Amino acid sequence: MPNHNAILFLGSGATASSGITGQTEETKREDLPADSEFFASPLVRKDIKRHYPALSLFRSLKEQDAPSGSLARKSLYETWNDLFIYRGLAQANLFFETRNLKDSFYALANHNWPTGCERQKEHYKFQFAIMEAFKPWQFYLAELAIWELRSLVRQTYLIDEMESKPDRILWGRLKKYLTAIINLNYDITFDTNVQDEFYYPGNSEPRRDKIPLIRPHGSLVWSSIGTWVHQRGWQGWRDSWEKTCEDQLGFRQLGDGNLELRQPLLVSPTYFKEEVVGNSSLPGLQSEILRPQWLKLEEVSRTSKHWIFIGASLSSGDDHLVYLLRRSYSQQQICVSWHKEGKKDKKEEIKKEKIKERLKQITRTNAPPYCWHPINKTIDKFLQKRSCHLLSQKLTRSFNRGPDAEKR
């Protein structure tokens, strides 16, 4: 039996390098976008103003504040984070927006929806119906925009044709070394292509021939379900492994007149994730689905000998993960590879420096034991780089000879 002592972390760059394509409105095939270029992708609707009007209205505020071509204009993470900050500050009534913006928000109640948007239209109807007078209208602008962003992410990444030969090749090369996969993404491109060879912690009893595929940030095919009761307000949330179909997303009326809100179970990529770290009145990780993911993540990161990162930038939104890895680090060997979006430029050098700083934070040393290289095509190119000495030589030797090979 091979010695299993490596874990694989998959970030948004791994999705971008999967070889899977989506179809634009002009029926062209395009690669799935990485986080940093999300809103620049041809797969993200050009007519976003008609299909996602609250999100479009909010992003118009961002574009006023951000210089042309900046990360803030294109980044999915930056939009998520700004939305949650805006909602929190708006709830405290700290924003005094223009009259035109307020009029634009209330006009959304009568938005002219395109054909096929009946679900969004119904969601808007109920959201405007249950707006509470003691909360500012800016709060509800953020609420609608956050729901639409979840829907847009789902529409972009949850596509019908999910076959990825590069993902299967990568899995074939690495599986004899791996004790777990940690998928930091929401999409299921990798999961779909190795679906018979893993289990989700907490969902089923593990089998001897399978390894855990851990999803600490949730999944587009898992569901969060909230209930709103007339004159009593919100009655809490529950999570489900069951996939929420497109026509069930958002608010819908139950037979007793109450409302149910369904959305993908996602840990939103904000600086401080309350679903994970909690707050002064709510302990973190109470979800029956997310808690097993994080328990298993802590276990495998602590007991493994090698950490392999593919397409994970370890950005500010990953502070919680970096902290856990710092607590789990005990001289694990590290290999870092990311999706190279184009020719070498200043942005790439900045990205490399940021990753280096994060590795220093994790290992608490200025010279952590790691190697790294870009993947400029598809994910199956990983392990083919001669410059990847640490993994292809030292790590592979330790894999083949046993857990104490590096000490001999």
Coordinates of C-alpha atoms in Angstrom, one line a residue:
M1 CA 0.0 0.0 0.0
P2 CA 1.6 3.4 -1.0
N3 CA 2.4 5.8 1.8
H4 CA -0.3 8.5 1.8
N5 CA 1.1 11.6 3.4
A6 CA 0.2 14.6 1.1
I7 CA -2.8 16.8 0.9
L8 CA -3.9 18.8 -2.1
F9 CA -5.4 22.3 -1.8
L10 CA -7.3 23.6 -4.9
G11 CA -8.0 27.3 -5.4
S12 CA -9.7 29.3 -8.1
G13 CA -6.7 29.0 -10.3
A14 CA -7.3 25.2 -10.4
T15 CA -10.8 25.8 -11.8
A16 CA -9.4 28.2 -14.3
S17 CA -6.8 25.6 -15.4
S18 CA -9.3 22.7 -15.5
G19 CA -9.9 22.9 -19.3
I20 CA -13.6 23.2 -18.8
T21 CA -15.3 25.9 -20.8
G22 CA -18.6 27.7 -20.5
Q23 CA -20.8 29.2 -23.2
T24 CA -21.2 32.9 -23.7
E25 CA -24.4 34.6 -24.9
E26 CA -22.9 34.6 -28.3
T27 CA -22.5 30.8 -28.0
K28 CA -18.7 31.0 -27.9
R29 CA -16.7 28.7 -25.6
E30 CA -14.6 30.4 -23.0
D31 CA -12.4 29.2 -20.1
L32 CA -13.9 29.5 -16.6
P33 CA -12.6 32.6 -14.9
A34 CA -10.2 32.9 -12.0
D35 CA -11.4 35.0 -9.1
S36 CA -9.2 38.1 -9.9
E37 CA -10.7 38.3 -13.5
F38 CA -14.2 37.3 -12.8
F39 CA -16.1 40.4 -14.0
A40 CA -13.8 40.7 -17.0
S41 CA -14.8 37.2 -18.2
P42 CA -17.0 36.8 -21.3
L43 CA -18.9 34.2 -19.4
V44 CA -20.3 36.8 -17.0
R45 CA -23.4 38.3 -18.6
K46 CA -22.8 41.5 -20.6
D47 CA -26.4 42.5 -19.8
I48 CA -25.8 42.2 -16.1
K49 CA -27.9 45.3 -15.5
R50 CA -31.0 43.5 -16.8
H51 CA -30.5 40.1 -15.1
Y52 CA -28.8 41.3 -11.9
P53 CA -30.0 44.8 -11.4
A54 CA -29.2 45.2 -7.6
L55 CA -25.7 43.9 -8.1
S56 CA -25.3 46.2 -11.1
L57 CA -26.4 49.2 -9.1
F58 CA -24.0 48.3 -6.3
R59 CA -21.1 47.8 -8.6
S60 CA -21.7 51.2 -10.1
L61 CA -20.7 52.6 -6.7
K62 CA -17.5 50.5 -6.8
E63 CA -16.6 51.7 -10.3
Q64 CA -17.0 55.3 -9.2
D65 CA -14.4 54.7 -6.5
A66 CA -12.0 52.4 -8.4
P67 CA -9.6 53.5 -11.2
S68 CA -10.1 52.0 -14.6
G69 CA -8.5 48.5 -15.0
S70 CA -8.1 48.1 -11.2
L71 CA -8.6 44.8 -9.4
A72 CA -11.6 46.1 -7.6
R73 CA -13.5 46.4 -10.9
K74 CA -12.8 42.8 -11.9
S75 CA -12.3 40.8 -8.8
L76 CA -15.1 38.5 -7.4
Y77 CA -13.5 38.5 -4.0
E78 CA -13.3 42.3 -3.8
T79 CA -17.0 42.6 -4.7
W80 CA -18.1 40.0 -2.1
N81 CA -16.1 41.8 0.6
D82 CA -17.3 45.3 -0.3
L83 CA -20.9 44.0 -0.3
F84 CA -20.7 42.6 3.2
I85 CA -19.0 45.7 4.6
Y86 CA -21.6 47.9 2.9
R87 CA -24.4 45.9 4.4
G88 CA -23.0 46.0 7.9
L89 CA -22.4 49.8 7.8
A90 CA -25.7 50.4 6.1
Q91 CA -27.5 48.6 8.9
A92 CA -26.0 51.1 11.3
N93 CA -27.3 53.9 9.0
L94 CA -23.9 55.3 8.3
F95 CA -24.5 55.9 4.6
F96 CA -26.3 59.0 3.3
E97 CA -26.6 58.1 -0.4
T98 CA -27.9 60.4 -3.1
R99 CA -31.6 60.8 -3.9
N100 CA -31.0 59.4 -7.4
L101 CA -29.5 56.2 -5.9
K102 CA -32.5 55.8 -3.5
D103 CA -34.9 56.3 -6.4
S104 CA -33.0 53.7 -8.5
F105 CA -33.2 51.2 -5.7
Y106 CA -37.0 51.6 -5.2
A107 CA -37.4 51.4 -9.0
L108 CA -36.1 47.8 -8.8
A109 CA -39.5 46.8 -7.3
N110 CA -40.9 47.3 -10.8
H111 CA -37.8 46.1 -12.8
N112 CA -38.5 45.1 -16.4
W113 CA -37.2 41.5 -16.2
P114 CA -36.1 39.7 -19.3
T115 CA -37.8 36.4 -20.4
G116 CA -36.8 33.5 -18.3
C117 CA -36.3 35.6 -15.1
E118 CA -39.5 34.6 -13.3
R119 CA -37.6 33.3 -10.3
Q120 CA -35.8 36.6 -9.8
K121 CA -39.0 38.5 -10.2
E122 CA -40.7 36.5 -7.5
H123 CA -37.7 36.8 -5.2
Y124 CA -37.8 40.6 -5.6
K125 CA -41.5 40.7 -4.9
F126 CA -41.2 39.0 -1.6
Q127 CA -38.0 40.9 -0.6
F128 CA -39.7 44.2 -1.1
A129 CA -42.8 43.0 0.7
I130 CA -41.0 42.1 3.9
M131 CA -38.7 45.1 4.1
E132 CA -38.7 46.3 7.8
A133 CA -39.1 50.0 8.4
F134 CA -36.4 50.2 11.1
K135 CA -33.7 49.0 8.6
P136 CA -32.3 51.5 6.1
W137 CA -33.1 50.9 2.4
Q138 CA -29.3 50.6 1.8
F139 CA -29.3 47.4 3.8
Y140 CA -31.8 45.8 1.4
L141 CA -29.9 47.0 -1.6
A142 CA -27.0 44.9 -0.2
E143 CA -29.2 42.0 0.6
L144 CA -30.5 41.8 -3.0
A145 CA -27.1 42.3 -4.5
I146 CA -25.6 39.5 -2.3
W147 CA -28.3 37.1 -3.3
E148 CA -27.8 38.1 -7.0
L149 CA -24.0 37.6 -6.7
R150 CA -24.6 34.1 -5.3
S151 CA -26.9 33.4 -8.3
L152 CA -24.3 34.8 -10.8
V153 CA -21.5 32.7 -9.4
R154 CA -23.8 29.6 -9.6
Q155 CA -24.8 30.5 -13.2
T156 CA -21.1 31.0 -14.2
Y157 CA -19.5 27.9 -12.6
L158 CA -22.3 25.3 -12.5
I159 CA -22.4 24.3 -16.1
D160 CA -23.8 21.2 -17.9
E161 CA -20.6 20.0 -19.5
M162 CA -18.2 19.3 -16.7
E163 CA -15.9 16.7 -18.2
S164 CA -12.2 17.7 -17.6
K165 CA -9.5 15.4 -18.9
P166 CA -6.8 17.6 -17.3
D167 CA -8.5 17.1 -13.9
R168 CA -8.6 13.3 -14.3
I169 CA -4.9 13.3 -15.4
L170 CA -3.9 15.3 -12.4
W171 CA -5.9 13.0 -10.1
G172 CA -4.3 9.9 -11.7
R173 CA -0.8 11.2 -11.1
L174 CA -1.3 12.3 -7.5
K175 CA -3.9 10.0 -6.0
K176 CA -1.4 7.4 -4.7
Y177 CA 0.2 10.1 -2.7
L178 CA -2.8 11.9 -1.3
T179 CA -4.5 11.5 2.0
A180 CA -7.1 14.3 1.3
I181 CA -8.2 17.0 -1.1
I182 CA -9.2 20.4 0.2
N183 CA -11.3 22.2 -2.4
L184 CA -11.4 25.9 -1.5
N185 CA -13.8 26.7 -4.4
Y186 CA -17.5 26.7 -4.7
D187 CA -17.7 25.0 -8.0
I188 CA -17.6 21.2 -8.4
T189 CA -15.5 20.9 -11.6
F190 CA -12.9 18.7 -9.8
D191 CA -15.4 16.8 -7.7
T192 CA -17.4 15.8 -10.8
N193 CA -14.4 14.3 -12.6
V194 CA -13.3 12.1 -9.6
Q195 CA -16.7 11.6 -8.0
D196 CA -16.4 7.9 -7.5
E197 CA -13.1 8.1 -5.5
F198 CA -13.9 10.4 -2.6
Y199 CA -16.4 11.1 0.2
Y200 CA -17.5 14.4 1.8
P201 CA -16.8 14.4 5.6
G202 CA -20.0 14.1 7.5
N203 CA -22.1 13.0 4.5
S204 CA -21.3 9.3 4.4
E205 CA -19.2 6.7 6.1
P206 CA -15.7 6.7 4.5
R207 CA -14.7 3.5 2.6
R208 CA -11.2 2.1 2.6
D209 CA -10.6 2.8 -1.0
K210 CA -11.7 6.5 -0.9
I211 CA -10.2 9.7 0.5
P212 CA -12.0 12.7 2.0
L213 CA -12.7 15.7 -0.3
I214 CA -13.1 18.6 2.1
R215 CA -15.0 21.7 1.2
P216 CA -14.5 24.3 4.0
H217 CA -16.2 27.1 2.0
G218 CA -19.3 25.1 1.0
S219 CA -20.5 24.1 -2.4
L220 CA -22.8 25.4 -5.2
V221 CA -24.8 22.2 -4.9
W222 CA -25.4 22.3 -1.2
S223 CA -28.2 24.4 0.2
S224 CA -28.9 26.9 3.0
I225 CA -32.6 27.2 3.8
G226 CA -34.2 30.0 5.9
T227 CA -37.8 30.4 7.0
W228 CA -39.6 33.8 7.4
V229 CA -42.8 33.6 9.4
H230 CA -45.4 36.3 9.1
Q231 CA -45.3 38.9 11.9
R232 CA -42.5 37.0 13.6
G233 CA -39.6 37.4 11.2
W234 CA -36.7 35.0 10.6
Q235 CA -36.9 31.6 12.3
G236 CA -33.3 30.5 11.6
W237 CA -31.5 28.5 9.0
R238 CA -30.8 24.9 8.3
D239 CA -28.4 23.3 5.8
S240 CA -29.0 20.5 3.4
W241 CA -26.8 18.2 1.2
E242 CA -29.6 18.4 -1.3
K243 CA -29.0 20.5 -4.4
T244 CA -31.3 23.4 -4.8
C245 CA -32.6 23.6 -8.4
E246 CA -32.6 26.9 -10.3
D247 CA -36.3 27.3 -10.0
Q248 CA -36.2 26.9 -6.2
L249 CA -33.6 29.6 -5.5
G250 CA -34.6 32.7 -3.6
F251 CA -37.9 33.4 -1.8
R252 CA -40.9 31.3 -2.4
Q253 CA -44.2 31.1 -0.5
L254 CA -45.1 28.0 1.5
G255 CA -48.6 26.6 1.8
D256 CA -49.1 28.2 5.3
G257 CA -48.3 31.7 3.9
N258 CA -44.8 31.8 5.3
L259 CA -41.7 32.3 3.1
E260 CA -38.8 30.0 2.5
L261 CA -35.4 31.3 1.2
R262 CA -33.1 28.9 -0.5
Q263 CA -29.6 29.7 -1.7
P264 CA -26.3 27.8 -2.2
L265 CA -24.4 26.9 1.0
L266 CA -21.4 29.2 0.6
V267 CA -19.0 30.7 3.1
S268 CA -18.8 34.2 1.7
P269 CA -15.2 35.3 1.1
T270 CA -15.1 38.3 3.4
Y271 CA -12.2 39.2 5.6
F272 CA -13.7 37.7 8.7
K273 CA -16.1 34.8 8.0
E274 CA -18.7 34.7 10.8
E275 CA -19.9 31.2 9.6
V276 CA -16.4 30.0 10.6
V277 CA -15.1 32.3 13.4
G278 CA -18.5 33.4 14.9
N279 CA -19.2 36.7 16.7
S280 CA -19.9 37.9 20.2
S281 CA -23.3 36.1 20.4
L282 CA -22.9 33.2 17.9
P283 CA -20.2 30.6 18.0
G284 CA -18.7 29.7 14.7
L285 CA -19.1 26.5 12.6
Q286 CA -22.4 25.4 13.9
S287 CA -23.5 24.1 10.5
E288 CA -23.9 20.3 10.5
I289 CA -22.3 20.3 7.0
L290 CA -19.5 22.8 7.4
R291 CA -18.3 21.7 10.8
P292 CA -17.2 18.2 9.7
Q293 CA -15.3 19.8 6.8
W294 CA -13.3 22.0 9.1
L295 CA -12.7 19.2 11.7
K296 CA -11.3 17.0 8.9
L297 CA -9.3 19.9 7.5
E298 CA -7.5 20.5 10.8
E299 CA -6.8 16.8 11.2
V300 CA -5.3 16.2 7.8
S301 CA -3.3 19.4 7.7
R302 CA -1.7 18.5 11.1
T303 CA -0.9 14.8 10.3
S304 CA 0.2 15.1 6.7
K305 CA 3.9 15.6 5.6
H306 CA 3.4 17.5 2.4
W307 CA 1.0 20.4 1.4
I308 CA 0.4 20.9 -2.3
F309 CA -1.3 24.2 -3.4
I310 CA -2.7 24.6 -6.9
G311 CA -4.2 27.9 -7.9
A312 CA -4.6 29.1 -4.3
S313 CA -3.4 32.7 -3.8
L314 CA -4.0 32.6 0.0
S315 CA -5.5 36.1 -0.3
S316 CA -6.8 38.3 2.6
G317 CA -10.1 36.3 2.4
D318 CA -8.1 33.2 3.5
D319 CA -6.8 34.6 6.8
H320 CA -8.8 32.0 8.7
L321 CA -7.2 29.2 6.6
V322 CA -3.7 30.7 7.0
Y323 CA -4.2 30.8 10.8
L324 CA -5.3 27.2 10.9
L325 CA -2.3 26.1 8.8
R326 CA 0.1 28.1 10.9
R327 CA -1.2 26.2 14.0
S328 CA -0.9 22.9 12.1
Y329 CA 2.5 23.5 10.6
S330 CA 5.3 21.2 11.7
Q331 CA 8.0 21.3 9.0
Q332 CA 5.6 20.0 6.2
Q333 CA 7.1 20.3 2.7
I334 CA 5.2 22.8 0.5
C335 CA 4.7 23.0 -3.2
V336 CA 2.9 26.0 -4.7
S337 CA 1.5 26.3 -8.2
W338 CA -0.9 28.9 -9.6
H339 CA -2.8 29.6 -12.8
K340 CA -0.8 32.0 -14.9
E341 CA -3.3 34.2 -16.8
G342 CA -0.9 35.6 -19.4
K343 CA 2.6 36.6 -20.1
K344 CA 4.9 37.7 -17.3
D345 CA 4.1 41.1 -16.0
K346 CA 4.2 43.3 -12.9
K347 CA 0.9 41.9 -11.6
E348 CA 2.3 38.4 -11.6
E349 CA 5.3 39.4 -9.6
I350 CA 3.1 41.1 -7.1
K351 CA 1.0 37.9 -6.8
K352 CA 4.2 35.8 -6.2
E353 CA 5.4 38.2 -3.5
K354 CA 2.1 38.0 -1.7
I355 CA 2.1 34.2 -1.8
K356 CA 5.7 34.3 -0.4
E357 CA 4.6 36.5 2.5
R358 CA 1.7 34.1 3.2
L359 CA 4.0 31.2 3.3
K360 CA 6.3 33.0 5.7
Q361 CA 3.2 33.7 8.0
I362 CA 2.3 30.0 7.9
T363 CA 5.8 28.6 8.5
R364 CA 7.0 31.5 10.7
T365 CA 10.3 31.5 8.9
N366 CA 11.9 33.6 6.1
A367 CA 13.0 30.5 4.3
P368 CA 10.1 28.0 4.3
P369 CA 10.7 24.7 2.6
Y370 CA 8.7 25.2 -0.6
C371 CA 8.9 25.2 -4.4
W372 CA 6.6 26.9 -6.9
H373 CA 5.9 27.4 -10.5
P374 CA 3.1 28.6 -12.8
I375 CA 0.6 26.6 -14.8
N376 CA 0.0 28.6 -17.9
K377 CA -2.3 26.1 -19.7
T378 CA -4.2 23.4 -18.0
I379 CA -4.0 21.7 -14.6
D380 CA -2.5 18.5 -16.0
K381 CA 0.8 20.3 -16.7
F382 CA 1.5 20.2 -13.0
L383 CA 4.3 17.8 -12.1
Q384 CA 5.8 18.2 -15.6
K385 CA 8.0 21.2 -14.7
R386 CA 11.7 20.3 -14.3
S387 CA 12.0 23.3 -11.9
C388 CA 9.7 21.6 -9.4
H389 CA 12.7 19.9 -7.7
L390 CA 11.2 19.7 -4.2
L391 CA 8.2 17.8 -5.2
S392 CA 9.5 15.7 -8.1
Q393 CA 12.7 14.6 -6.3
K394 CA 12.7 15.0 -2.6
L395 CA 9.0 14.5 -1.9
T396 CA 8.5 11.7 -4.4
R397 CA 11.5 9.9 -2.9
S398 CA 9.9 10.1 0.5
F399 CA 6.6 9.0 -0.8
N400 CA 8.1 5.9 -2.3
R401 CA 10.4 5.0 0.6
G402 CA 8.1 5.7 3.5
P403 CA 7.4 8.4 6.0
D404 CA 11.0 8.4 7.5
A405 CA 12.8 8.5 4.1
E406 CA 13.8 12.1 4.5
K407 CA 15.5 11.5 7.8
R408 CA 17.6 8.6 6.5

